[in-house]
CSV table of C-alpha atoms in Angstrom, one decimal:
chain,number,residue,atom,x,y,z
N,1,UNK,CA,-235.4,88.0,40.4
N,2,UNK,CA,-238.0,90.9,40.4
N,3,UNK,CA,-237.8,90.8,44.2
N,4,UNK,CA,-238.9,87.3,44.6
N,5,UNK,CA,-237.0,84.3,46.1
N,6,UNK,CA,-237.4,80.5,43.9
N,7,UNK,CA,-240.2,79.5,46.6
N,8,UNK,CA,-241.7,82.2,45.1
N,9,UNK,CA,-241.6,81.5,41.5
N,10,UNK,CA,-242.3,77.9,42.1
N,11,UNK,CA,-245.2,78.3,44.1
N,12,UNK,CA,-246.7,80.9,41.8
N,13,UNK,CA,-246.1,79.1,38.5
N,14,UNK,CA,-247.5,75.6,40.1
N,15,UNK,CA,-250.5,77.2,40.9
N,16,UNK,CA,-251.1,79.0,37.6
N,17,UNK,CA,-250.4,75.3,35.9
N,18,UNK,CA,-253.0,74.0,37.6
N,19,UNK,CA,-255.8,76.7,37.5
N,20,UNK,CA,-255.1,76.8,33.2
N,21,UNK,CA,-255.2,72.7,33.5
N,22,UNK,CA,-258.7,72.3,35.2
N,23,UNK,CA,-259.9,75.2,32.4
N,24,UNK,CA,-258.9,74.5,29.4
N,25,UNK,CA,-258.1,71.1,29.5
N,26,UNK,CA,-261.3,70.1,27.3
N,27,UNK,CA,-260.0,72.3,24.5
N,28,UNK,CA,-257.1,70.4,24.3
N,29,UNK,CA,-258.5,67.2,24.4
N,30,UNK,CA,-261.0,68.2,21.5
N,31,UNK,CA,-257.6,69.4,19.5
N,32,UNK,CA,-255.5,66.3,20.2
N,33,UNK,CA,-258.8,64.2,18.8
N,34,UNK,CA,-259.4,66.4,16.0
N,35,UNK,CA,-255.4,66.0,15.0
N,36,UNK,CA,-255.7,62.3,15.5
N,37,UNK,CA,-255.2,60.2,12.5
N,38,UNK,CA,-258.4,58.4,13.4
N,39,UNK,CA,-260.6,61.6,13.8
N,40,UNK,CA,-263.1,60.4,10.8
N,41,UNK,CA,-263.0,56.7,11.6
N,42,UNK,CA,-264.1,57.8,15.4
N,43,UNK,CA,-265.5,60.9,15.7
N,44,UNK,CA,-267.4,61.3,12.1
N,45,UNK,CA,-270.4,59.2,10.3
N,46,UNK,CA,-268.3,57.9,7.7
N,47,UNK,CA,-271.9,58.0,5.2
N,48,UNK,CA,-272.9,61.6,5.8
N,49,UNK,CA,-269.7,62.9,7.0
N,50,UNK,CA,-271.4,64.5,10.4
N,51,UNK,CA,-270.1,64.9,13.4
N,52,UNK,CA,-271.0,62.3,16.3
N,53,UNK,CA,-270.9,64.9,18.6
N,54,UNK,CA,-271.4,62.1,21.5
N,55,UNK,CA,-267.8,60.3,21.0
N,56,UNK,CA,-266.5,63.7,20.2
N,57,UNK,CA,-267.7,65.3,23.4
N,58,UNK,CA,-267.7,62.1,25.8
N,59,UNK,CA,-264.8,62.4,27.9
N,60,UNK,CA,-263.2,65.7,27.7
N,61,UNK,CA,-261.2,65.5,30.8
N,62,UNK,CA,-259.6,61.9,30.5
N,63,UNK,CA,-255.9,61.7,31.1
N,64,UNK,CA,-256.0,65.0,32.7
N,65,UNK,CA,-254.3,63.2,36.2
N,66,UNK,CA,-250.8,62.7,34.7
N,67,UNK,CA,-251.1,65.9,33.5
N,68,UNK,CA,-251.8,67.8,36.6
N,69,UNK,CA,-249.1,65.7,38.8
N,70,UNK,CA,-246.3,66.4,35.7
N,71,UNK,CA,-247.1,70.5,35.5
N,72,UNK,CA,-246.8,71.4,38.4
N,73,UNK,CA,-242.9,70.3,39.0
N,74,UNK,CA,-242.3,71.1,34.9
N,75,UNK,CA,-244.2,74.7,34.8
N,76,UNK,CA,-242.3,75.4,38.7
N,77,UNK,CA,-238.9,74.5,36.6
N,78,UNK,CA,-239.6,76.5,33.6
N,79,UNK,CA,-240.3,79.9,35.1
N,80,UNK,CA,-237.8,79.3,37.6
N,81,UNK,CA,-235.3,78.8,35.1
N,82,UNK,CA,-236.5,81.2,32.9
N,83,UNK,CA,-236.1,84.1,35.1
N,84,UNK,CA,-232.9,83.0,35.9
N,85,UNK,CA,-231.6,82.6,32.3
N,86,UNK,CA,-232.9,85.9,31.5
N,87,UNK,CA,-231.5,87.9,34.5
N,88,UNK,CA,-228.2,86.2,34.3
N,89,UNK,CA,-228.2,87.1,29.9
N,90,UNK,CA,-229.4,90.7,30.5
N,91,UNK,CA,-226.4,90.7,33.1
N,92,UNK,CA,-224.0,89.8,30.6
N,93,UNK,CA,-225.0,92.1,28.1
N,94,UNK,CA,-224.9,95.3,30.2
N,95,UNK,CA,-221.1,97.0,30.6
N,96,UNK,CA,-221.9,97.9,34.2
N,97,UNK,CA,-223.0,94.5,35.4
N,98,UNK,CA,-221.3,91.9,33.4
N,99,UNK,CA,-219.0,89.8,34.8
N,100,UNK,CA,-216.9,88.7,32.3
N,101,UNK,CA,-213.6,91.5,30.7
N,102,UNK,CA,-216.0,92.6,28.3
N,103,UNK,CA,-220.5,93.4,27.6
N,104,UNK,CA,-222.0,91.1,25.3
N,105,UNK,CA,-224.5,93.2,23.9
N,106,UNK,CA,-227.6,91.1,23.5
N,107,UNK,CA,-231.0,92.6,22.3
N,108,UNK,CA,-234.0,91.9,24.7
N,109,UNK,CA,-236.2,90.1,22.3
N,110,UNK,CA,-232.8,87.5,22.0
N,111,UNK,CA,-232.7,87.8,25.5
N,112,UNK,CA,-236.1,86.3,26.0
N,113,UNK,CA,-236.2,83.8,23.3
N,114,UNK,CA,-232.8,82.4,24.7
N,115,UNK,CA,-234.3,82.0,28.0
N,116,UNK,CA,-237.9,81.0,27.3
N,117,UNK,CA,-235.6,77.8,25.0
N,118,UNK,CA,-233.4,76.8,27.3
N,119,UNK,CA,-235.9,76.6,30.3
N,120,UNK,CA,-238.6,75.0,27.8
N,121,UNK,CA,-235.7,71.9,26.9
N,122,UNK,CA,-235.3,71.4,31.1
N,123,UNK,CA,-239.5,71.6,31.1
N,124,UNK,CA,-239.9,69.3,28.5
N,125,UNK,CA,-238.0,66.6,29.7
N,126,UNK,CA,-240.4,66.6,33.3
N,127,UNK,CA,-243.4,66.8,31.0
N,128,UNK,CA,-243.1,65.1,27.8
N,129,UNK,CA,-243.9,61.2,29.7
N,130,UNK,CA,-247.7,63.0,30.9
N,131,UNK,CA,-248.1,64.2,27.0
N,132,UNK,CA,-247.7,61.0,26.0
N,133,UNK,CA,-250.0,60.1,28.9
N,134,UNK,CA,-252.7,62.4,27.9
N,135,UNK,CA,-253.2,62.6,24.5
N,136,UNK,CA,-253.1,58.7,24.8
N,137,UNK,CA,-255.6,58.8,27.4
N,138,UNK,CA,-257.5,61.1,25.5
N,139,UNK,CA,-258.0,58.8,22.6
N,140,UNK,CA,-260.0,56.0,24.8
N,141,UNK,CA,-263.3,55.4,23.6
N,142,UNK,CA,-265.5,54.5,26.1
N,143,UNK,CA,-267.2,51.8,24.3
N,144,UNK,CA,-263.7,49.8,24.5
N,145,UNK,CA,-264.0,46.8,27.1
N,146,UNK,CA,-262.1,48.5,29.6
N,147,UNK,CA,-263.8,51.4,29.8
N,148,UNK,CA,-266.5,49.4,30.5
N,149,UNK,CA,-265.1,47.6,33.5
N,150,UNK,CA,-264.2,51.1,35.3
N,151,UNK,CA,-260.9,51.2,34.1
N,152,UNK,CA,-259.7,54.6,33.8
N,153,UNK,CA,-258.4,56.1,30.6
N,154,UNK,CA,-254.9,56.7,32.1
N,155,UNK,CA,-254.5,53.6,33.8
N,156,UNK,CA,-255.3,51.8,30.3
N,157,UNK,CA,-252.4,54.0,28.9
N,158,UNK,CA,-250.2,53.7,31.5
N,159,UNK,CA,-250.5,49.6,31.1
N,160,UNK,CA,-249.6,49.7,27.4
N,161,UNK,CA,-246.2,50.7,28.3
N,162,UNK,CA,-245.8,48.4,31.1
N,163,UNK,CA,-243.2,46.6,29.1
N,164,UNK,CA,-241.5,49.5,28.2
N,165,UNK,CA,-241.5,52.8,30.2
N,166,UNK,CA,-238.6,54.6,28.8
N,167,UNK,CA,-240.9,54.9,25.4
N,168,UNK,CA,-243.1,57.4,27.6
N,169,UNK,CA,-240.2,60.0,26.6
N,170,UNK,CA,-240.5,58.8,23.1
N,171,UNK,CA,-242.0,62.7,22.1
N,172,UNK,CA,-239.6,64.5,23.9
N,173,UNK,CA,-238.2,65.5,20.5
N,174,UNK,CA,-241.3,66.2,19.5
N,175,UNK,CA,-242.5,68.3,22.1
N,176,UNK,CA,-239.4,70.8,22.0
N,177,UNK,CA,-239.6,70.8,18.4
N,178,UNK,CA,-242.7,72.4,18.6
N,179,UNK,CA,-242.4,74.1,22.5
N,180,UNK,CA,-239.2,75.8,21.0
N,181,UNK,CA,-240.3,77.8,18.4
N,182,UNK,CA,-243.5,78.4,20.3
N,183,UNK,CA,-241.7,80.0,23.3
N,184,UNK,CA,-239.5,81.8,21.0
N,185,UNK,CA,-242.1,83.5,19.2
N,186,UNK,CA,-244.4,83.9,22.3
N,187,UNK,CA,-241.9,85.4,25.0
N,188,UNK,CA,-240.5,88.5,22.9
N,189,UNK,CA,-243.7,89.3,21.8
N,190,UNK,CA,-245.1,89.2,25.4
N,191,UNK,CA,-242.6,90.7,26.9
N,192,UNK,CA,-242.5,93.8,24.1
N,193,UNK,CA,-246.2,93.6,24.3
N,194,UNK,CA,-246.4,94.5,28.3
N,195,UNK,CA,-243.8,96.9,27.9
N,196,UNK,CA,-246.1,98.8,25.6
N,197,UNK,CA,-248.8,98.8,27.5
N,198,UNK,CA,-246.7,99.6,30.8
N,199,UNK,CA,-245.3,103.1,28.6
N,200,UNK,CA,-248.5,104.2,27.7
N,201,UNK,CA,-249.8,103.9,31.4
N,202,UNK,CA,-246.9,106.0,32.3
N,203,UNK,CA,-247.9,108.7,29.6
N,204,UNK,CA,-251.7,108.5,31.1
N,205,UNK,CA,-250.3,107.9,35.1
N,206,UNK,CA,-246.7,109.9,35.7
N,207,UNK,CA,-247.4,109.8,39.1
N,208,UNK,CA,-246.9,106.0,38.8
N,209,UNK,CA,-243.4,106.1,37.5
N,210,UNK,CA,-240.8,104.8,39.6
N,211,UNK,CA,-238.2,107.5,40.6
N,212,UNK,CA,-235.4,105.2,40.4
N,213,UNK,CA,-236.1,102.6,37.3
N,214,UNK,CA,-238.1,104.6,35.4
N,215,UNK,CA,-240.4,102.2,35.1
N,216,UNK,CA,-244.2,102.1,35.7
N,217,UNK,CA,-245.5,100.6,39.0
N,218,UNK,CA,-248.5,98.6,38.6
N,219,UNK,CA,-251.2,97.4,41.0
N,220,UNK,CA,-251.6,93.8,41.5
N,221,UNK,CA,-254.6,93.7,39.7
N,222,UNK,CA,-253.1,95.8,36.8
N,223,UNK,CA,-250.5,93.4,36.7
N,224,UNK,CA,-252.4,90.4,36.6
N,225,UNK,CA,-254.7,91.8,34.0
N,226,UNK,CA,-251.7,93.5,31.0
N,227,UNK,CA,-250.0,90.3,31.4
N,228,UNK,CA,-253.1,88.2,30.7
N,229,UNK,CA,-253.9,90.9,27.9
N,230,UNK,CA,-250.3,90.3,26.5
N,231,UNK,CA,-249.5,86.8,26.8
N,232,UNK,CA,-252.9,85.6,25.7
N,233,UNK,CA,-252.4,87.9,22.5
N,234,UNK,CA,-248.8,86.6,21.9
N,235,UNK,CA,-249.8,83.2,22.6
N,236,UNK,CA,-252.6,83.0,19.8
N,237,UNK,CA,-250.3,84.1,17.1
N,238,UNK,CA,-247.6,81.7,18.3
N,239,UNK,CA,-250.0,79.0,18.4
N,240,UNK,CA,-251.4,79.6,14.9
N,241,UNK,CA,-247.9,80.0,13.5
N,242,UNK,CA,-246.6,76.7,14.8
N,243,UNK,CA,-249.4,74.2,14.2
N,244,UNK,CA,-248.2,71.9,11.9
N,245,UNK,CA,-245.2,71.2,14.0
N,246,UNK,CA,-248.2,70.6,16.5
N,247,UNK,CA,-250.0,67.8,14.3
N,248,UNK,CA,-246.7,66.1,14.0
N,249,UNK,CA,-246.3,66.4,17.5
N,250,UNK,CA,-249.2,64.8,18.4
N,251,UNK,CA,-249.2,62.0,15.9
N,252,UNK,CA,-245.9,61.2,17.1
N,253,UNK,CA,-247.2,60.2,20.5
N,254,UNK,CA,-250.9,59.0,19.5
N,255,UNK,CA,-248.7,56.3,18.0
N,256,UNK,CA,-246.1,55.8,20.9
N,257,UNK,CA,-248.5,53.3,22.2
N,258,UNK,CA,-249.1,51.8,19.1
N,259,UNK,CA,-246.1,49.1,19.0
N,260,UNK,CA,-247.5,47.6,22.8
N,261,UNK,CA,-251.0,47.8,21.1
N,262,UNK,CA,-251.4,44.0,20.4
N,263,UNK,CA,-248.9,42.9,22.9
N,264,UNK,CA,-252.0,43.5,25.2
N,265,UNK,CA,-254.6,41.8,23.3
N,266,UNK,CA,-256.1,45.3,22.4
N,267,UNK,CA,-255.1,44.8,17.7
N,268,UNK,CA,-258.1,46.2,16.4
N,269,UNK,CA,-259.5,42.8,15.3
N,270,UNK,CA,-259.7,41.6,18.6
N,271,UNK,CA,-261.8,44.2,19.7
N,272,UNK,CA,-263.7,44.1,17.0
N,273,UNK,CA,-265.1,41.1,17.8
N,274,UNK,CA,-265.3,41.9,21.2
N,275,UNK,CA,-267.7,44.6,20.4
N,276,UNK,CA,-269.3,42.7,18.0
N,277,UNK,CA,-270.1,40.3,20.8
N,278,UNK,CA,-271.5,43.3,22.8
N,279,UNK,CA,-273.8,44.9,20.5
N,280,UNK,CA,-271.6,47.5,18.8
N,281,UNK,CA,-271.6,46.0,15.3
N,282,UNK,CA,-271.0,48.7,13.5
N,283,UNK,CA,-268.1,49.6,15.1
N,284,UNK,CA,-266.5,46.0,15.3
N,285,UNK,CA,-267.0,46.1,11.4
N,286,UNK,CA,-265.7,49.1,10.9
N,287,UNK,CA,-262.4,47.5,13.0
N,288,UNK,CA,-262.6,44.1,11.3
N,289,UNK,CA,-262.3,46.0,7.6
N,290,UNK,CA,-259.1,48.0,8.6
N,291,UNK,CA,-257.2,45.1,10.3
N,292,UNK,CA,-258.0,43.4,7.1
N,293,UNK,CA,-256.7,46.1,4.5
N,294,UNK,CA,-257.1,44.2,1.5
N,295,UNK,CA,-259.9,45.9,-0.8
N,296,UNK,CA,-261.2,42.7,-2.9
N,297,UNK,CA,-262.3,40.8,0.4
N,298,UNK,CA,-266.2,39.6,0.8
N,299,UNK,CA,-267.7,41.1,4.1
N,300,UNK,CA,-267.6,37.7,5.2
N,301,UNK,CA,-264.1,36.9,4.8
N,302,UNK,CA,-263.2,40.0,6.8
N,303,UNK,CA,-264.9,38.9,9.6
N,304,UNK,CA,-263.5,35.4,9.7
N,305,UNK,CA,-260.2,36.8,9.6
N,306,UNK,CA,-261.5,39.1,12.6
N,307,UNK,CA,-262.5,36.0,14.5
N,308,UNK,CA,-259.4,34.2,13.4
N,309,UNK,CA,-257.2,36.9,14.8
N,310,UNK,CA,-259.1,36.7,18.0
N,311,UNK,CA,-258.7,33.3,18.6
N,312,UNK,CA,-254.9,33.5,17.7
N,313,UNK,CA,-255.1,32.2,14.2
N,314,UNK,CA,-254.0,35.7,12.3
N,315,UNK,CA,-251.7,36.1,10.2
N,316,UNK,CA,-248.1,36.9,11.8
N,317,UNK,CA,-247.3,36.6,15.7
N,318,UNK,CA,-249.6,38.5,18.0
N,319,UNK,CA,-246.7,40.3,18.6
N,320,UNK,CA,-247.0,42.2,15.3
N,321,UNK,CA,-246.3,46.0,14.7
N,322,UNK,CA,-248.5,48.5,13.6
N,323,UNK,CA,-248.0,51.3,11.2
N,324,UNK,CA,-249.0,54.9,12.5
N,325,UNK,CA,-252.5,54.9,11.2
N,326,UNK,CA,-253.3,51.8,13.0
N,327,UNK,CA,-253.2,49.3,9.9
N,328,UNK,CA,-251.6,46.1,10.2
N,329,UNK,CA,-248.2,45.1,8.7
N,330,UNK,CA,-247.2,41.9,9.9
N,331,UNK,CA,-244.4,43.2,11.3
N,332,UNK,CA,-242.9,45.9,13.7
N,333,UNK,CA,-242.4,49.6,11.9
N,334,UNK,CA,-239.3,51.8,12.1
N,335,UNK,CA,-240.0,54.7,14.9
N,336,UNK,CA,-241.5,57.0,12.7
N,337,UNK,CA,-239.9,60.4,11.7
N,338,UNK,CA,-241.3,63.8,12.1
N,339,UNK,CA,-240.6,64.4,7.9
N,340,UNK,CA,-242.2,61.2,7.4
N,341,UNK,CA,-245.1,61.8,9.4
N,342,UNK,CA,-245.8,65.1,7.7
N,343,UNK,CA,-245.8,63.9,4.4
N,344,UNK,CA,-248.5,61.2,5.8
N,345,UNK,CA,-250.5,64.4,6.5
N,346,UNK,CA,-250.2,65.9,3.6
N,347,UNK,CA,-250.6,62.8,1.0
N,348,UNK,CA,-253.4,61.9,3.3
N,349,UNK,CA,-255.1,65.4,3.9
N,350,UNK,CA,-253.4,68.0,1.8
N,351,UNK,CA,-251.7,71.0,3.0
N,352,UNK,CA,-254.6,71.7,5.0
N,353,UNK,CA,-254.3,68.7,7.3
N,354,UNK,CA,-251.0,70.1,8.5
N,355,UNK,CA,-253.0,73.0,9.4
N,356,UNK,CA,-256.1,71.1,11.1
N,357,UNK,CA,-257.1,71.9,14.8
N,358,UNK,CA,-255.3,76.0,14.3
N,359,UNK,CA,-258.0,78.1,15.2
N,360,UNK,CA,-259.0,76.0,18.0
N,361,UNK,CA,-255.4,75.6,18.9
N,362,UNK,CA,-255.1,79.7,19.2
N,363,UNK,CA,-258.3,80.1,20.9
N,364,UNK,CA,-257.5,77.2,23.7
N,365,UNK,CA,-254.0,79.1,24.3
N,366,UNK,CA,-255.3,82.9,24.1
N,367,UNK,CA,-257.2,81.6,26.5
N,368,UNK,CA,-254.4,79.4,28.5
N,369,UNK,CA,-251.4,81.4,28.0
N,370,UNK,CA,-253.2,84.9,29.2
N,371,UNK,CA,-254.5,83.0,33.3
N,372,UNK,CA,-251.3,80.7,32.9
N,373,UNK,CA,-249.2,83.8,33.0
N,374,UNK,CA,-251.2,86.4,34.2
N,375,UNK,CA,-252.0,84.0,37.1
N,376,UNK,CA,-248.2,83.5,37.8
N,377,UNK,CA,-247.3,87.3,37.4
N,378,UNK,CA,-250.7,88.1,40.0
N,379,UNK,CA,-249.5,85.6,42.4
N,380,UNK,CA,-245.7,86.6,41.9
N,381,UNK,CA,-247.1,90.3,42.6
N,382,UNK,CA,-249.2,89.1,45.6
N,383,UNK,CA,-246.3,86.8,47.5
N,384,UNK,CA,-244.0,90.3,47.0
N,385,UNK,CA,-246.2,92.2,48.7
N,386,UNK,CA,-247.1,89.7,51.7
N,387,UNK,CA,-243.3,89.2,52.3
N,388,UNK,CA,-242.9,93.2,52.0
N,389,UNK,CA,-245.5,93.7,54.5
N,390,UNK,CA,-244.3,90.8,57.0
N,391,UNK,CA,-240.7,92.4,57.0
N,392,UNK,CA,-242.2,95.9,57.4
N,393,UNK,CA,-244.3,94.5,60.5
N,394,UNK,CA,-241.2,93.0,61.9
């Protein structure tokens, strides 16, 4: 594996995980918020249409724990098992080191889409339960009554699925449906991408040119820096290209919680009396009118049914489902389906809604996919070299 052991890999792409993490974490929570369903009802003045930059901003880094303890395992098993696919496929398509009666030729770009989706389906199964976590987590207003009693934003996720925990792996479809193509697109590119770059170095730099390979020998640095250059470039396009599988994707698990919602007292008419109670009337309105749902209704009759519902009068069991977009049915919904969910989007937002969050989406992971890998390539590099020189000084 490039002349480095497993340790190696793992170490390497743990580390890069967590430096891309503490980064660009805000970016993604702005994206997941901006995708969210309830992005006018939260973030915007429903009058003037502005944005309340204060709930938008507050909070950037909530849910980033689970996120951090699940990477670094998930992002250790996908490189590891991405180098391994790939060296074992580019075995088997070469006639002098396959090991089967006959070559399977294989071209690289398959080569490295092949790998980059099957290490992404064992990686997604470590990581989909802290994406469910996080964009949860990242939804919390901190106006909600738990917030106020120092209740962190993943602990109050983690408690709605309390009676349920296998529904933490509820995107797991989801997330490769949209990690899949992503890595697909991504990994050829990169890879072809480098190689470029590496062939014009050799054109500038012969002396660099390994006698053996024929390949170009970077310095650390260099390497650290083309792969940035590369993956962040590859990363952007791949990003743009797959956001609407992205919006589904994070629908899906904004509304994994939803069904343990009002199992735990937190239905939207509860606490919008609860914030009524605390000063935050507009917002306990605001609540009180959607729970209602029915357009003819006097102000005042939406706010006894709010009061009603708090004190366990409402209509249907408190046990109740919600729909995705957080009105009330009176009963619990089907799981929703990814087609289902996108025509939501699109009846509810046009075309474009399908599309919403893209640029920021491709600048978050230019930025995140060029330290993510070019931190894991640098380190890779640097753990070479400091085993190289250890055995040399032995």
């Amino acid at each position: 594996m490039s002349g480095n052991t497993s340790t190696d890999i793992w170490i390497a792409g743990a580390f890069a995980a967590f430096s891309v993490d503490l980064l660009v974490y805000p970016l993604d929570t702005l994206k997941t918020r901006i995708q969210s369903p309830d992005y006018r009802r939260f973030y915007t003045n429903e009058a003037t249409g502005a944005i309340r930059k204060g709930a938008l901003f507050r909070g950037l880094y909530q849910g980033i724990t689970s996120v951090v303890i699940a990477t670094l395992p998930s992002s250790g098993a996908f490189f590891t098992s991405y180098e391994t696919f790939k060296s074992t496929l580019t075995r088997i398509s070469s006639p002098q080191t396959t090991p089967l009666p006959f070559a399977v030729p294989l071209p690289q770009p398959l080569v490295h889409s092949a790998a980059s989706a099957l290490a992404e389906c064992i990686s997604c199964a470590i990581l989909t339960p802290a994406e469910v976590i996080k964009q949860n987590a990242q939804m919390v207003s901190s106006s909600s009554p738990s917030s106020k009693n120092k209740i962190s934003a993943t602990t109050q996720t983690l408690l709605k699925f309390r009676s349920n925990p296998l529904a933490l792996w509820r995107g797991y479809s989801a997330l490769t449906t949209r990690n899949l193509p992503f890595t697909a697109l991504q990994f050829p590119l990169f890879e072809r991408l480098r190689h470029a770059i590496y062939e014009r170095r050799c054109v500038s730099a012969p002396e660099r040119r390994d006698a053996q390979t024929g390949q170009y020998k970077p310095t650390l640095k260099e390497r650290g820096v083309v792969t940035a250059v590369s993956a962040g470039s590859a990363g952007a396009l791949a990003a743009v290209l797959t956001t609407p599988i992205d919006v589904v994707k994070t629908r899906i698990m904004l509304a994994a919680a939803d069904g343990f919602a009002k199992q735990d007292g937190a239905s939207p008419a509860t606490d919008a009396v609860k914030n009524i109670g605390t000063g935050h009337v507009r917002e306990g309105v605001e609540k009180v009118k959607e729970s209602a749902g029915r357009v003819g209704e006097t102000a005042k009759e939406r706010v006894m049914e709010g009061v009603d519902a708090a004190t366990g009068k409402q209509h249907g069991s408190a046990t109740d489902g919600w729909s995705t977009n957080g009105n009330a049915v009176g009963r619990k919904t089907a799981k929703p389906s990814s087609l289902r969910i996108a025509r939501e989007v699109v009846a509810q937002q046009g075309y474009r809604g399908l599309w919403r969050g893209g640029a920021l989406r491709g600048a978050w992971t230019m930025l995140g996919a060029g330290l993510y890998l070019g931190v894991y390539e640098g380190g890779k590099g640097w753990l070479e070299e400091s085993r190289a020189q250890s055995e040399r000084a032995a």
